[in-house]
PDB file of C-alpha atoms in Angstrom:
ATOM      1  CA  GLY A   1      -0.021  -0.094  -0.051  1.00 74.00           C
ATOM      2  CA  ALA A   2       0.878   3.759   0.166  1.00 87.00           C
ATOM      3  CA  VAL A   3       1.770   4.171  -3.505  1.00 93.00           C
ATOM      4  CA  VAL A   4       2.592   7.654  -4.885  1.00 96.00           C
ATOM      5  CA  SER A   5       2.720   8.145  -8.521  1.00 96.00           C
ATOM      6  CA  GLN A   6       4.449  11.119 -10.238  1.00 97.00           C
ATOM      7  CA  HIS A   7       4.430  12.209 -13.832  1.00 97.00           C
ATOM      8  CA  PRO A   8       6.184  13.046 -16.002  1.00 97.00           C
ATOM      9  CA  SER A   9       9.524  11.250 -15.029  1.00 96.00           C
ATOM     10  CA  ARG A  10      11.556  13.395 -17.434  1.00 97.00           C
ATOM     11  CA  VAL A  11      10.777  16.776 -19.242  1.00 97.00           C
ATOM     12  CA  ILE A  12      12.631  19.029 -21.295  1.00 97.00           C
ATOM     13  CA  CYS A  13      11.184  22.450 -21.925  1.00 96.00           C
ATOM     14  CA  LYS A  14      12.321  25.837 -23.417  1.00 97.00           C
ATOM     15  CA  SER A  15      13.185  28.816 -21.312  1.00 97.00           C
ATOM     16  CA  GLY A  16      10.053  30.914 -20.583  1.00 97.00           C
ATOM     17  CA  THR A  17       7.585  27.987 -20.858  1.00 97.00           C
ATOM     18  CA  SER A  18       5.605  26.570 -17.985  1.00 97.00           C
ATOM     19  CA  VAL A  19       5.831  22.869 -16.804  1.00 98.00           C
ATOM     20  CA  LYS A  20       3.301  20.990 -14.845  1.00 98.00           C
ATOM     21  CA  ILE A  21       4.248  17.939 -12.554  1.00 98.00           C
ATOM     22  CA  GLU A  22       1.557  15.775 -11.248  1.00 97.00           C
ATOM     23  CA  CYS A  23       1.808  13.842  -7.984  1.00 97.00           C
ATOM     24  CA  ARG A  24      -0.930  11.299  -7.231  1.00 97.00           C
ATOM     25  CA  SER A  25      -1.697   8.899  -4.089  1.00 95.00           C
ATOM     26  CA  LEU A  26      -3.140   5.988  -5.768  1.00 95.00           C
ATOM     27  CA  ASP A  27      -4.186   3.784  -2.772  1.00 92.00           C
ATOM     28  CA  PHE A  28      -4.783   6.403  -0.117  1.00 93.00           C
ATOM     29  CA  GLN A  29      -5.981   9.981   0.495  1.00 93.00           C
ATOM     30  CA  ALA A  30      -3.635  12.642   1.209  1.00 92.00           C
ATOM     31  CA  THR A  31      -4.701  15.900   2.681  1.00 91.00           C
ATOM     32  CA  THR A  32      -1.073  16.953   2.639  1.00 93.00           C
ATOM     33  CA  MET A  33       1.671  16.330   0.097  1.00 95.00           C
ATOM     34  CA  PHE A  34       5.139  17.691   0.076  1.00 94.00           C
ATOM     35  CA  TRP A  35       7.181  18.898  -2.781  1.00 97.00           C
ATOM     36  CA  TYR A  36      11.179  18.589  -2.587  1.00 95.00           C
ATOM     37  CA  ARG A  37      13.812  19.715  -5.112  1.00 96.00           C
ATOM     38  CA  GLN A  38      16.979  17.752  -5.355  1.00 94.00           C
ATOM     39  CA  PHE A  39      20.240  18.752  -7.158  1.00 90.00           C
ATOM     40  CA  PRO A  40      22.824  16.258  -8.124  1.00 87.00           C
ATOM     41  CA  LYS A  41      24.640  14.597  -5.245  1.00 85.00           C
ATOM     42  CA  GLN A  42      22.739  16.807  -2.840  1.00 89.00           C
ATOM     43  CA  SER A  43      19.992  16.440  -0.201  1.00 91.00           C
ATOM     44  CA  LEU A  44      16.271  16.960  -0.740  1.00 92.00           C
ATOM     45  CA  MET A  45      15.243  20.516  -0.069  1.00 93.00           C
ATOM     46  CA  LEU A  46      11.587  21.013   1.140  1.00 92.00           C
ATOM     47  CA  MET A  47       9.862  23.504  -1.231  1.00 95.00           C
ATOM     48  CA  ALA A  48       6.354  23.539   0.052  1.00 95.00           C
ATOM     49  CA  THR A  49       3.600  21.805   1.773  1.00 93.00           C
ATOM     50  CA  SER A  50       0.653  21.214  -0.469  1.00 94.00           C
ATOM     51  CA  ASN A  51      -2.741  21.359   1.371  1.00 91.00           C
ATOM     52  CA  GLU A  52      -5.798  19.896  -0.132  1.00 91.00           C
ATOM     53  CA  GLY A  53      -8.593  22.564  -0.548  1.00 88.00           C
ATOM     54  CA  SER A  54      -6.391  25.530   0.766  1.00 89.00           C
ATOM     55  CA  LYS A  55      -3.166  27.419  -0.153  1.00 92.00           C
ATOM     56  CA  ALA A  56       0.261  25.764  -0.158  1.00 94.00           C
ATOM     57  CA  THR A  57       2.744  26.602   2.540  1.00 93.00           C
ATOM     58  CA  TYR A  58       6.039  27.569   1.190  1.00 95.00           C
ATOM     59  CA  GLU A  59       9.527  27.376   2.710  1.00 93.00           C
ATOM     60  CA  GLN A  60      11.458  30.409   3.019  1.00 93.00           C
ATOM     61  CA  GLY A  61      13.206  31.333  -0.055  1.00 93.00           C
ATOM     62  CA  VAL A  62      10.884  29.643  -2.444  1.00 95.00           C
ATOM     63  CA  GLU A  63       8.975  31.798  -4.788  1.00 95.00           C
ATOM     64  CA  LYS A  64       5.289  31.283  -4.717  1.00 94.00           C
ATOM     65  CA  ASP A  65       4.620  32.827  -8.139  1.00 95.00           C
ATOM     66  CA  LYS A  66       7.364  30.746  -9.629  1.00 96.00           C
ATOM     67  CA  PHE A  67       6.308  27.285  -8.168  1.00 97.00           C
ATOM     68  CA  LEU A  68       2.489  27.167  -8.286  1.00 97.00           C
ATOM     69  CA  ILE A  69       1.040  24.451  -6.335  1.00 96.00           C
ATOM     70  CA  ASN A  70      -2.645  23.167  -6.559  1.00 93.00           C
ATOM     71  CA  HIS A  71      -4.130  20.378  -4.368  1.00 93.00           C
ATOM     72  CA  ALA A  72      -7.607  20.310  -5.791  1.00 84.00           C
ATOM     73  CA  SER A  73      -8.363  16.647  -4.551  1.00 92.00           C
ATOM     74  CA  LEU A  74      -7.443  14.268  -1.822  1.00 93.00           C
ATOM     75  CA  THR A  75      -5.325  12.301  -4.309  1.00 95.00           C
ATOM     76  CA  LEU A  76      -3.767  14.989  -6.712  1.00 96.00           C
ATOM     77  CA  SER A  77      -1.335  17.693  -6.146  1.00 96.00           C
ATOM     78  CA  THR A  78       0.374  19.553  -9.031  1.00 97.00           C
ATOM     79  CA  LEU A  79       3.380  21.629  -9.169  1.00 97.00           C
ATOM     80  CA  THR A  80       3.788  24.117 -11.983  1.00 98.00           C
ATOM     81  CA  VAL A  81       7.209  25.682 -12.902  1.00 98.00           C
ATOM     82  CA  THR A  82       6.176  29.050 -14.432  1.00 97.00           C
ATOM     83  CA  SER A  83       8.347  30.776 -16.942  1.00 97.00           C
ATOM     84  CA  ALA A  84      11.234  28.312 -16.568  1.00 97.00           C
ATOM     85  CA  HIS A  85      14.819  29.160 -16.674  1.00 96.00           C
ATOM     86  CA  PRO A  86      17.875  26.905 -16.974  1.00 96.00           C
ATOM     87  CA  GLU A  87      18.398  27.336 -13.288  1.00 95.00           C
ATOM     88  CA  ASP A  88      15.265  25.698 -12.551  1.00 96.00           C
ATOM     89  CA  SER A  89      16.546  22.410 -13.960  1.00 96.00           C
ATOM     90  CA  SER A  90      16.502  19.967 -11.191  1.00 95.00           C
ATOM     91  CA  PHE A  91      14.926  16.648  -9.839  1.00 96.00           C
ATOM     92  CA  TYR A  92      11.544  17.482  -8.294  1.00 97.00           C
ATOM     93  CA  ILE A  93       9.917  14.869  -6.156  1.00 97.00           C
ATOM     94  CA  CYS A  94       6.772  14.647  -4.064  1.00 97.00           C
ATOM     95  CA  SER A  95       5.870  12.708  -0.971  1.00 95.00           C
ATOM     96  CA  ALA A  96       2.867  11.823   1.020  1.00 94.00           C
ATOM     97  CA  THR A  97       1.624   9.367   3.819  1.00 91.00           C
ATOM     98  CA  PRO A  98      -1.635   7.818   4.699  1.00 89.00           C
ATOM     99  CA  ASP A  99      -0.574   8.283   8.362  1.00 85.00           C
ATOM    100  CA  PRO A 100       2.210  10.353   9.439  1.00 78.00           C
ATOM    101  CA  ALA A 101       2.064   9.268  13.076  1.00 75.00           C
ATOM    102  CA  ASN A 102       2.694   5.736  12.123  1.00 76.00           C
ATOM    103  CA  TYR A 103       4.157   5.453   8.480  1.00 80.00           C
ATOM    104  CA  GLY A 104       7.029   7.019   6.834  1.00 86.00           C
ATOM    105  CA  TYR A 105       6.602   9.059   3.747  1.00 90.00           C
ATOM    106  CA  THR A 106       6.244   7.443   0.267  1.00 93.00           C
ATOM    107  CA  PHE A 107       7.883   9.250  -2.496  1.00 94.00           C
ATOM    108  CA  GLY A 108       7.020   9.575  -6.084  1.00 95.00           C
ATOM    109  CA  SER A 109       9.589   8.554  -8.655  1.00 95.00           C
ATOM    110  CA  GLY A 110      10.495  12.245  -9.340  1.00 95.00           C
ATOM    111  CA  THR A 111      10.682  14.389 -12.462  1.00 97.00           C
ATOM    112  CA  ARG A 112      13.842  15.232 -13.910  1.00 96.00           C
ATOM    113  CA  LEU A 113      13.378  18.837 -15.444  1.00 97.00           C
ATOM    114  CA  THR A 114      15.680  20.208 -17.891  1.00 97.00           C
ATOM    115  CA  VAL A 115      15.265  23.722 -19.310  1.00 97.00           C
ATOM    116  CA  VAL A 116      17.201  24.704 -22.357  1.00 96.00           C
TER     117      VAL A 116
ATOM    118  CA  GLY B   1      13.654  25.235   7.985  1.00 56.00           C
ATOM    119  CA  GLN B   2      15.559  23.303  10.370  1.00 63.00           C
ATOM    120  CA  GLN B   3      19.238  22.496  10.069  1.00 80.00           C
ATOM    121  CA  VAL B   4      19.862  18.743   9.987  1.00 89.00           C
ATOM    122  CA  MET B   5      23.506  17.803   9.304  1.00 92.00           C
ATOM    123  CA  GLN B   6      24.905  14.380   8.644  1.00 95.00           C
ATOM    124  CA  ILE B   7      28.399  13.093   8.806  1.00 96.00           C
ATOM    125  CA  PRO B   8      30.296  11.713   7.031  1.00 96.00           C
ATOM    126  CA  GLN B   9      29.255  13.068   3.631  1.00 94.00           C
ATOM    127  CA  TYR B  10      30.882  10.101   1.929  1.00 95.00           C
ATOM    128  CA  GLN B  11      32.056   6.871   3.165  1.00 97.00           C
ATOM    129  CA  HIS B  12      33.799   3.941   1.275  1.00 97.00           C
ATOM    130  CA  VAL B  13      34.013   0.666   3.110  1.00 97.00           C
ATOM    131  CA  GLN B  14      35.199  -2.712   2.229  1.00 98.00           C
ATOM    132  CA  GLU B  15      32.266  -5.435   2.042  1.00 98.00           C
ATOM    133  CA  GLY B  16      31.910  -6.999   5.416  1.00 98.00           C
ATOM    134  CA  GLU B  17      33.041  -3.816   7.344  1.00 98.00           C
ATOM    135  CA  ASP B  18      30.692  -1.797   9.498  1.00 98.00           C
ATOM    136  CA  PHE B  19      29.300   1.616   8.676  1.00 98.00           C
ATOM    137  CA  THR B  20      27.818   4.378  10.667  1.00 98.00           C
ATOM    138  CA  THR B  21      26.227   7.697   9.777  1.00 98.00           C
ATOM    139  CA  TYR B  22      25.336  10.377  12.230  1.00 98.00           C
ATOM    140  CA  CYS B  23      22.553  12.928  12.090  1.00 96.00           C
ATOM    141  CA  ASN B  24      22.680  16.260  14.134  1.00 95.00           C
ATOM    142  CA  SER B  25      19.907  18.774  14.433  1.00 92.00           C
ATOM    143  CA  SER B  26      20.120  22.339  15.444  1.00 88.00           C
ATOM    144  CA  THR B  27      16.749  22.038  17.310  1.00 89.00           C
ATOM    145  CA  THR B  28      14.907  19.371  19.122  1.00 90.00           C
ATOM    146  CA  LEU B  29      13.068  16.989  16.867  1.00 89.00           C
ATOM    147  CA  SER B  30       9.442  15.696  17.451  1.00 88.00           C
ATOM    148  CA  ASN B  31      10.731  12.439  15.621  1.00 90.00           C
ATOM    149  CA  ILE B  32      13.250  11.349  13.035  1.00 93.00           C
ATOM    150  CA  GLN B  33      12.995   9.204  10.070  1.00 94.00           C
ATOM    151  CA  TRP B  34      15.673   7.513   7.936  1.00 96.00           C
ATOM    152  CA  TYR B  35      15.589   6.961   4.145  1.00 96.00           C
ATOM    153  CA  LYS B  36      17.789   5.196   1.566  1.00 97.00           C
ATOM    154  CA  GLN B  37      18.084   6.480  -1.803  1.00 95.00           C
ATOM    155  CA  ARG B  38      19.823   4.432  -4.575  1.00 94.00           C
ATOM    156  CA  PRO B  39      21.591   6.178  -7.528  1.00 89.00           C
ATOM    157  CA  GLY B  40      18.838   7.397  -9.882  1.00 86.00           C
ATOM    158  CA  GLY B  41      16.203   6.473  -7.542  1.00 91.00           C
ATOM    159  CA  HIS B  42      13.849   7.978  -5.021  1.00 92.00           C
ATOM    160  CA  PRO B  43      14.122   7.933  -1.200  1.00 93.00           C
ATOM    161  CA  VAL B  44      12.667   4.850   0.312  1.00 94.00           C
ATOM    162  CA  PHE B  45      11.472   4.914   4.030  1.00 93.00           C
ATOM    163  CA  LEU B  46      13.432   2.718   6.399  1.00 95.00           C
ATOM    164  CA  ILE B  47      12.338   3.564   9.879  1.00 94.00           C
ATOM    165  CA  GLN B  48      10.791   6.202  12.219  1.00 93.00           C
ATOM    166  CA  LEU B  49      12.027   6.878  15.846  1.00 94.00           C
ATOM    167  CA  VAL B  50       9.821   8.939  18.101  1.00 92.00           C
ATOM    168  CA  LYS B  51      10.906   8.379  21.731  1.00 94.00           C
ATOM    169  CA  SER B  52      13.940   9.920  23.441  1.00 96.00           C
ATOM    170  CA  GLY B  53      16.770   7.221  23.559  1.00 97.00           C
ATOM    171  CA  GLU B  54      14.965   4.773  21.216  1.00 97.00           C
ATOM    172  CA  VAL B  55      16.854   2.051  19.614  1.00 98.00           C
ATOM    173  CA  LYS B  56      15.379   0.010  16.797  1.00 97.00           C
ATOM    174  CA  LYS B  57      16.747  -2.845  14.622  1.00 97.00           C
ATOM    175  CA  GLN B  58      16.101  -4.106  11.237  1.00 96.00           C
ATOM    176  CA  LYS B  59      18.392  -7.122  10.440  1.00 97.00           C
ATOM    177  CA  ARG B  60      21.814  -5.679  10.120  1.00 98.00           C
ATOM    178  CA  LEU B  61      20.652  -2.016  10.537  1.00 98.00           C
ATOM    179  CA  THR B  62      20.428  -0.347  14.068  1.00 98.00           C
ATOM    180  CA  PHE B  63      18.937   2.980  14.431  1.00 98.00           C
ATOM    181  CA  GLN B  64      19.273   5.260  17.554  1.00 98.00           C
ATOM    182  CA  PHE B  65      17.556   8.371  18.674  1.00 97.00           C
ATOM    183  CA  GLY B  66      19.515  10.515  21.059  1.00 96.00           C
ATOM    184  CA  GLU B  67      18.330  11.301  24.618  1.00 95.00           C
ATOM    185  CA  ALA B  68      17.972  15.059  23.871  1.00 94.00           C
ATOM    186  CA  LYS B  69      16.104  14.099  20.594  1.00 93.00           C
ATOM    187  CA  LYS B  70      18.583  16.363  18.586  1.00 93.00           C
ATOM    188  CA  ASN B  71      20.775  13.501  17.159  1.00 95.00           C
ATOM    189  CA  SER B  72      20.429  10.131  15.641  1.00 97.00           C
ATOM    190  CA  SER B  73      22.582   7.399  14.104  1.00 98.00           C
ATOM    191  CA  LEU B  74      22.469   4.533  11.620  1.00 98.00           C
ATOM    192  CA  HIS B  75      24.709   1.659  11.981  1.00 98.00           C
ATOM    193  CA  ILE B  76      25.121  -1.103   9.481  1.00 98.00           C
ATOM    194  CA  THR B  77      26.789  -4.331  10.594  1.00 98.00           C
ATOM    195  CA  ALA B  78      28.752  -6.268   7.821  1.00 98.00           C
ATOM    196  CA  THR B  79      28.054  -4.052   4.862  1.00 98.00           C
ATOM    197  CA  GLN B  80      27.051  -5.854   1.624  1.00 98.00           C
ATOM    198  CA  THR B  81      27.106  -4.438  -1.830  1.00 97.00           C
ATOM    199  CA  THR B  82      23.376  -4.047  -1.624  1.00 96.00           C
ATOM    200  CA  ASP B  83      23.702  -1.457   1.025  1.00 97.00           C
ATOM    201  CA  VAL B  84      25.146   0.973  -1.567  1.00 97.00           C
ATOM    202  CA  GLY B  85      23.275   4.240  -1.669  1.00 96.00           C
ATOM    203  CA  THR B  86      22.747   7.560   0.069  1.00 96.00           C
ATOM    204  CA  TYR B  87      21.216   7.365   3.510  1.00 97.00           C
ATOM    205  CA  PHE B  88      19.298  10.423   4.680  1.00 96.00           C
ATOM    206  CA  CYS B  89      17.807  11.193   8.047  1.00 95.00           C
ATOM    207  CA  ALA B  90      14.707  13.546   8.176  1.00 93.00           C
ATOM    208  CA  GLY B  91      13.761  15.351  11.259  1.00 89.00           C
ATOM    209  CA  GLY B  92      10.207  16.079  12.045  1.00 82.00           C
ATOM    210  CA  GLY B  93       8.988  19.749  12.180  1.00 72.00           C
ATOM    211  CA  THR B  94       5.694  21.161  13.106  1.00 70.00           C
ATOM    212  CA  GLY B  95       2.771  20.327  10.687  1.00 69.00           C
ATOM    213  CA  ASN B  96       4.144  16.926   9.711  1.00 74.00           C
ATOM    214  CA  GLN B  97       6.891  18.259   7.542  1.00 79.00           C
ATOM    215  CA  PHE B  98      10.135  16.650   7.450  1.00 83.00           C
ATOM    216  CA  TYR B  99      13.487  18.377   6.828  1.00 88.00           C
ATOM    217  CA  PHE B 100      16.145  16.150   5.150  1.00 91.00           C
ATOM    218  CA  GLY B 101      19.711  15.821   6.365  1.00 92.00           C
ATOM    219  CA  THR B 102      22.534  16.451   4.209  1.00 91.00           C
ATOM    220  CA  GLY B 103      22.993  12.694   3.472  1.00 94.00           C
ATOM    221  CA  THR B 104      25.696  10.012   3.564  1.00 96.00           C
ATOM    222  CA  SER B 105      26.772   8.499   0.551  1.00 96.00           C
ATOM    223  CA  LEU B 106      27.829   4.802   1.101  1.00 97.00           C
ATOM    224  CA  THR B 107      30.010   2.933  -1.310  1.00 97.00           C
ATOM    225  CA  VAL B 108      30.797  -0.662  -0.601  1.00 97.00           C
ATOM    226  CA  ILE B 109      33.876  -2.196  -2.324  1.00 96.00           C
ATOM    227  CA  PRO B 110      33.472  -5.914  -3.098  1.00 94.00           C
TER     228      PRO B 110
END
Protein backbone atom coordinates (compact mmCIF):
# COMPACT_ATOMS: atom_id res chain seq x y z
CA GLY A 1 0.00 0.00 0.00
CA ALA A 2 0.85 3.73 0.09
CA VAL A 3 1.76 4.18 -3.54
CA VAL A 4 2.59 7.62 -4.91
CA SER A 5 2.73 8.17 -8.63
CA GLN A 6 4.50 11.14 -10.21
CA HIS A 7 4.40 12.26 -13.84
CA PRO A 8 6.19 13.00 -16.02
CA SER A 9 9.44 11.29 -15.07
CA ARG A 10 11.43 13.46 -17.44
CA VAL A 11 10.66 16.71 -19.24
CA ILE A 12 12.68 19.06 -21.37
CA CYS A 13 11.28 22.50 -21.99
CA LYS A 14 12.34 25.78 -23.46
CA SER A 15 13.14 28.81 -21.35
CA GLY A 16 10.08 30.90 -20.66
CA THR A 17 7.59 28.06 -20.87
CA SER A 18 5.71 26.46 -17.99
CA VAL A 19 5.80 22.84 -16.90
CA LYS A 20 3.23 20.99 -14.80
CA ILE A 21 4.19 18.02 -12.64
CA GLU A 22 1.54 15.75 -11.15
CA CYS A 23 1.70 13.79 -7.93
CA ARG A 24 -1.00 11.25 -7.17
CA SER A 25 -1.67 9.05 -4.17
CA LEU A 26 -3.02 5.87 -5.74
CA ASP A 27 -4.34 3.87 -2.82
CA PHE A 28 -4.88 6.40 -0.07
CA GLN A 29 -6.12 9.91 0.43
CA ALA A 30 -3.61 12.61 1.19
CA THR A 31 -4.73 15.89 2.66
CA THR A 32 -1.11 16.94 2.66
CA MET A 33 1.63 16.34 0.14
CA PHE A 34 5.16 17.66 0.11
CA TRP A 35 7.26 18.89 -2.76
CA TYR A 36 11.04 18.62 -2.70
CA ARG A 37 13.82 19.66 -5.02
CA GLN A 38 17.09 17.81 -5.29
CA PHE A 39 20.28 18.89 -7.03
CA PRO A 40 22.82 16.26 -8.13
CA LYS A 41 24.59 14.61 -5.22
CA GLN A 42 22.76 16.83 -2.75
CA SER A 43 20.00 16.42 -0.25
CA LEU A 44 16.30 16.97 -0.71
CA MET A 45 15.20 20.51 -0.07
CA LEU A 46 11.62 20.95 1.08
CA MET A 47 9.96 23.50 -1.18
CA ALA A 48 6.39 23.54 0.01
CA THR A 49 3.58 21.75 1.77
CA SER A 50 0.56 21.18 -0.44
CA ASN A 51 -2.74 21.32 1.44
CA GLU A 52 -5.93 19.92 -0.06
CA GLY A 53 -8.50 22.63 -0.53
CA SER A 54 -6.32 25.48 0.70
CA LYS A 55 -3.20 27.40 -0.15
CA ALA A 56 0.17 25.73 -0.12
CA THR A 57 2.69 26.62 2.55
CA TYR A 58 6.03 27.59 1.05
CA GLU A 59 9.41 27.31 2.70
CA GLN A 60 11.49 30.41 3.12
CA GLY A 61 13.21 31.43 -0.08
CA VAL A 62 10.86 29.56 -2.42
CA GLU A 63 9.02 31.82 -4.85
CA LYS A 64 5.28 31.25 -4.69
CA ASP A 65 4.64 32.79 -8.08
CA LYS A 66 7.37 30.70 -9.64
CA PHE A 67 6.30 27.37 -8.25
CA LEU A 68 2.53 27.17 -8.32
CA ILE A 69 1.00 24.38 -6.27
CA ASN A 70 -2.57 23.18 -6.55
CA HIS A 71 -4.08 20.42 -4.41
CA ALA A 72 -7.59 20.21 -5.77
CA SER A 73 -8.44 16.71 -4.60
CA LEU A 74 -7.42 14.27 -1.89
CA THR A 75 -5.34 12.28 -4.37
CA LEU A 76 -3.74 14.87 -6.61
CA SER A 77 -1.29 17.70 -6.14
CA THR A 78 0.33 19.56 -9.01
CA LEU A 79 3.46 21.67 -9.15
CA THR A 80 3.75 24.11 -12.03
CA VAL A 81 7.11 25.67 -12.74
CA THR A 82 6.24 28.93 -14.45
CA SER A 83 8.43 30.82 -16.89
CA ALA A 84 11.13 28.22 -16.49
CA HIS A 85 14.80 29.15 -16.71
CA PRO A 86 17.86 26.91 -16.94
CA GLU A 87 18.53 27.39 -13.22
CA ASP A 88 15.19 25.70 -12.54
CA SER A 89 16.59 22.49 -13.99
CA SER A 90 16.52 19.97 -11.19
CA PHE A 91 14.96 16.80 -9.83
CA TYR A 92 11.53 17.50 -8.34
CA ILE A 93 9.95 14.89 -6.11
CA CYS A 94 6.75 14.68 -4.11
CA SER A 95 5.83 12.67 -1.06
CA ALA A 96 2.79 11.78 1.01
CA THR A 97 1.69 9.38 3.70
CA PRO A 98 -1.63 7.85 4.74
CA ASP A 99 -0.72 8.25 8.41
CA PRO A 100 2.15 10.51 9.48
CA ALA A 101 2.07 9.20 13.04
CA ASN A 102 2.65 5.59 12.11
CA TYR A 103 4.09 5.46 8.62
CA GLY A 104 6.96 7.02 6.80
CA TYR A 105 6.53 9.07 3.69
CA THR A 106 6.24 7.46 0.31
CA PHE A 107 7.94 9.30 -2.48
CA GLY A 108 7.00 9.56 -6.09
CA SER A 109 9.58 8.49 -8.63
CA GLY A 110 10.55 12.09 -9.27
CA THR A 111 10.62 14.38 -12.30
CA ARG A 112 13.86 15.33 -13.98
CA LEU A 113 13.30 18.82 -15.41
CA THR A 114 15.73 20.23 -17.93
CA VAL A 115 15.22 23.77 -19.16
CA VAL A 116 17.08 24.64 -22.35
CA GLY B 1 13.57 25.25 7.96
CA GLN B 2 15.55 23.23 10.42
CA GLN B 3 19.24 22.54 10.00
CA VAL B 4 19.92 18.83 9.93
CA MET B 5 23.52 17.85 9.34
CA GLN B 6 24.90 14.43 8.63
CA ILE B 7 28.43 13.11 8.81
CA PRO B 8 30.29 11.79 7.03
CA GLN B 9 29.27 13.09 3.62
CA TYR B 10 30.89 10.13 1.90
CA GLN B 11 32.03 6.75 3.16
CA HIS B 12 33.83 3.97 1.33
CA VAL B 13 33.99 0.64 3.10
CA GLN B 14 35.19 -2.82 2.22
CA GLU B 15 32.40 -5.35 2.01
CA GLY B 16 31.94 -6.89 5.44
CA GLU B 17 33.03 -3.79 7.34
CA ASP B 18 30.64 -1.83 9.50
CA PHE B 19 29.28 1.61 8.64
CA THR B 20 27.79 4.40 10.73
CA THR B 21 26.23 7.72 9.77
CA TYR B 22 25.40 10.42 12.28
CA CYS B 23 22.63 12.96 12.13
CA ASN B 24 22.57 16.18 14.16
CA SER B 25 19.86 18.79 14.40
CA SER B 26 20.13 22.38 15.54
CA THR B 27 16.75 22.03 17.26
CA THR B 28 14.90 19.36 19.19
CA LEU B 29 13.06 17.01 16.88
CA SER B 30 9.58 15.64 17.37
CA ASN B 31 10.69 12.46 15.63
CA ILE B 32 13.19 11.31 13.07
CA GLN B 33 12.97 9.16 10.00
CA TRP B 34 15.63 7.44 7.94
CA TYR B 35 15.56 6.93 4.20
CA LYS B 36 17.75 5.21 1.63
CA GLN B 37 18.13 6.52 -1.89
CA ARG B 38 19.82 4.42 -4.55
CA PRO B 39 21.59 6.23 -7.41
CA GLY B 40 18.97 7.47 -9.85
CA GLY B 41 16.14 6.48 -7.55
CA HIS B 42 13.87 8.09 -5.03
CA PRO B 43 14.09 7.93 -1.23
CA VAL B 44 12.67 4.82 0.38
CA PHE B 45 11.46 4.91 3.96
CA LEU B 46 13.42 2.75 6.39
CA ILE B 47 12.22 3.59 9.88
CA GLN B 48 10.81 6.21 12.23
CA LEU B 49 12.01 6.91 15.77
CA VAL B 50 9.85 8.87 18.16
CA LYS B 51 10.97 8.33 21.74
CA SER B 52 14.00 9.80 23.44
CA GLY B 53 16.80 7.22 23.55
CA GLU B 54 14.92 4.84 21.28
CA VAL B 55 16.82 2.05 19.55
CA LYS B 56 15.38 -0.01 16.73
CA LYS B 57 16.88 -2.80 14.67
CA GLN B 58 16.17 -4.07 11.19
CA LYS B 59 18.35 -7.09 10.48
CA ARG B 60 21.85 -5.60 10.09
CA LEU B 61 20.68 -2.01 10.59
CA THR B 62 20.52 -0.37 14.02
CA PHE B 63 18.91 3.02 14.49
CA GLN B 64 19.27 5.22 17.56
CA PHE B 65 17.56 8.43 18.64
CA GLY B 66 19.46 10.57 21.11
CA GLU B 67 18.27 11.29 24.62
CA ALA B 68 17.90 14.99 23.81
CA LYS B 69 16.12 14.16 20.52
CA LYS B 70 18.61 16.27 18.60
CA ASN B 71 20.72 13.52 17.12
CA SER B 72 20.41 10.09 15.64
CA SER B 73 22.58 7.40 14.11
CA LEU B 74 22.32 4.53 11.68
CA HIS B 75 24.73 1.65 11.99
CA ILE B 76 25.07 -1.11 9.44
CA THR B 77 26.87 -4.28 10.50
CA ALA B 78 28.86 -6.26 7.96
CA THR B 79 28.00 -4.18 4.91
CA GLN B 80 27.00 -5.81 1.64
CA THR B 81 27.09 -4.42 -1.88
CA THR B 82 23.31 -4.09 -1.74
CA ASP B 83 23.75 -1.47 0.98
CA VAL B 84 25.14 1.01 -1.55
CA GLY B 85 23.24 4.28 -1.69
CA THR B 86 22.74 7.54 0.12
CA TYR B 87 21.25 7.44 3.57
CA PHE B 88 19.25 10.43 4.73
CA CYS B 89 17.83 11.25 8.09
CA ALA B 90 14.81 13.50 8.15
CA GLY B 91 13.80 15.48 11.19
CA GLY B 92 10.17 16.12 11.98
CA GLY B 93 9.04 19.70 12.28
CA THR B 94 5.64 21.15 13.01
CA GLY B 95 2.73 20.32 10.73
CA ASN B 96 4.14 16.94 9.66
CA GLN B 97 6.90 18.37 7.47
CA PHE B 98 10.22 16.57 7.44
CA TYR B 99 13.52 18.30 6.79
CA PHE B 100 16.14 16.11 5.25
CA GLY B 101 19.69 15.86 6.45
CA THR B 102 22.61 16.38 4.13
CA GLY B 103 22.95 12.65 3.51
CA THR B 104 25.77 10.13 3.64
CA SER B 105 26.76 8.39 0.44
CA LEU B 106 27.90 4.83 1.07
CA THR B 107 30.09 2.93 -1.35
CA VAL B 108 30.78 -0.72 -0.63
CA ILE B 109 33.85 -2.19 -2.27
CA PRO B 110 33.47 -5.89 -3.06
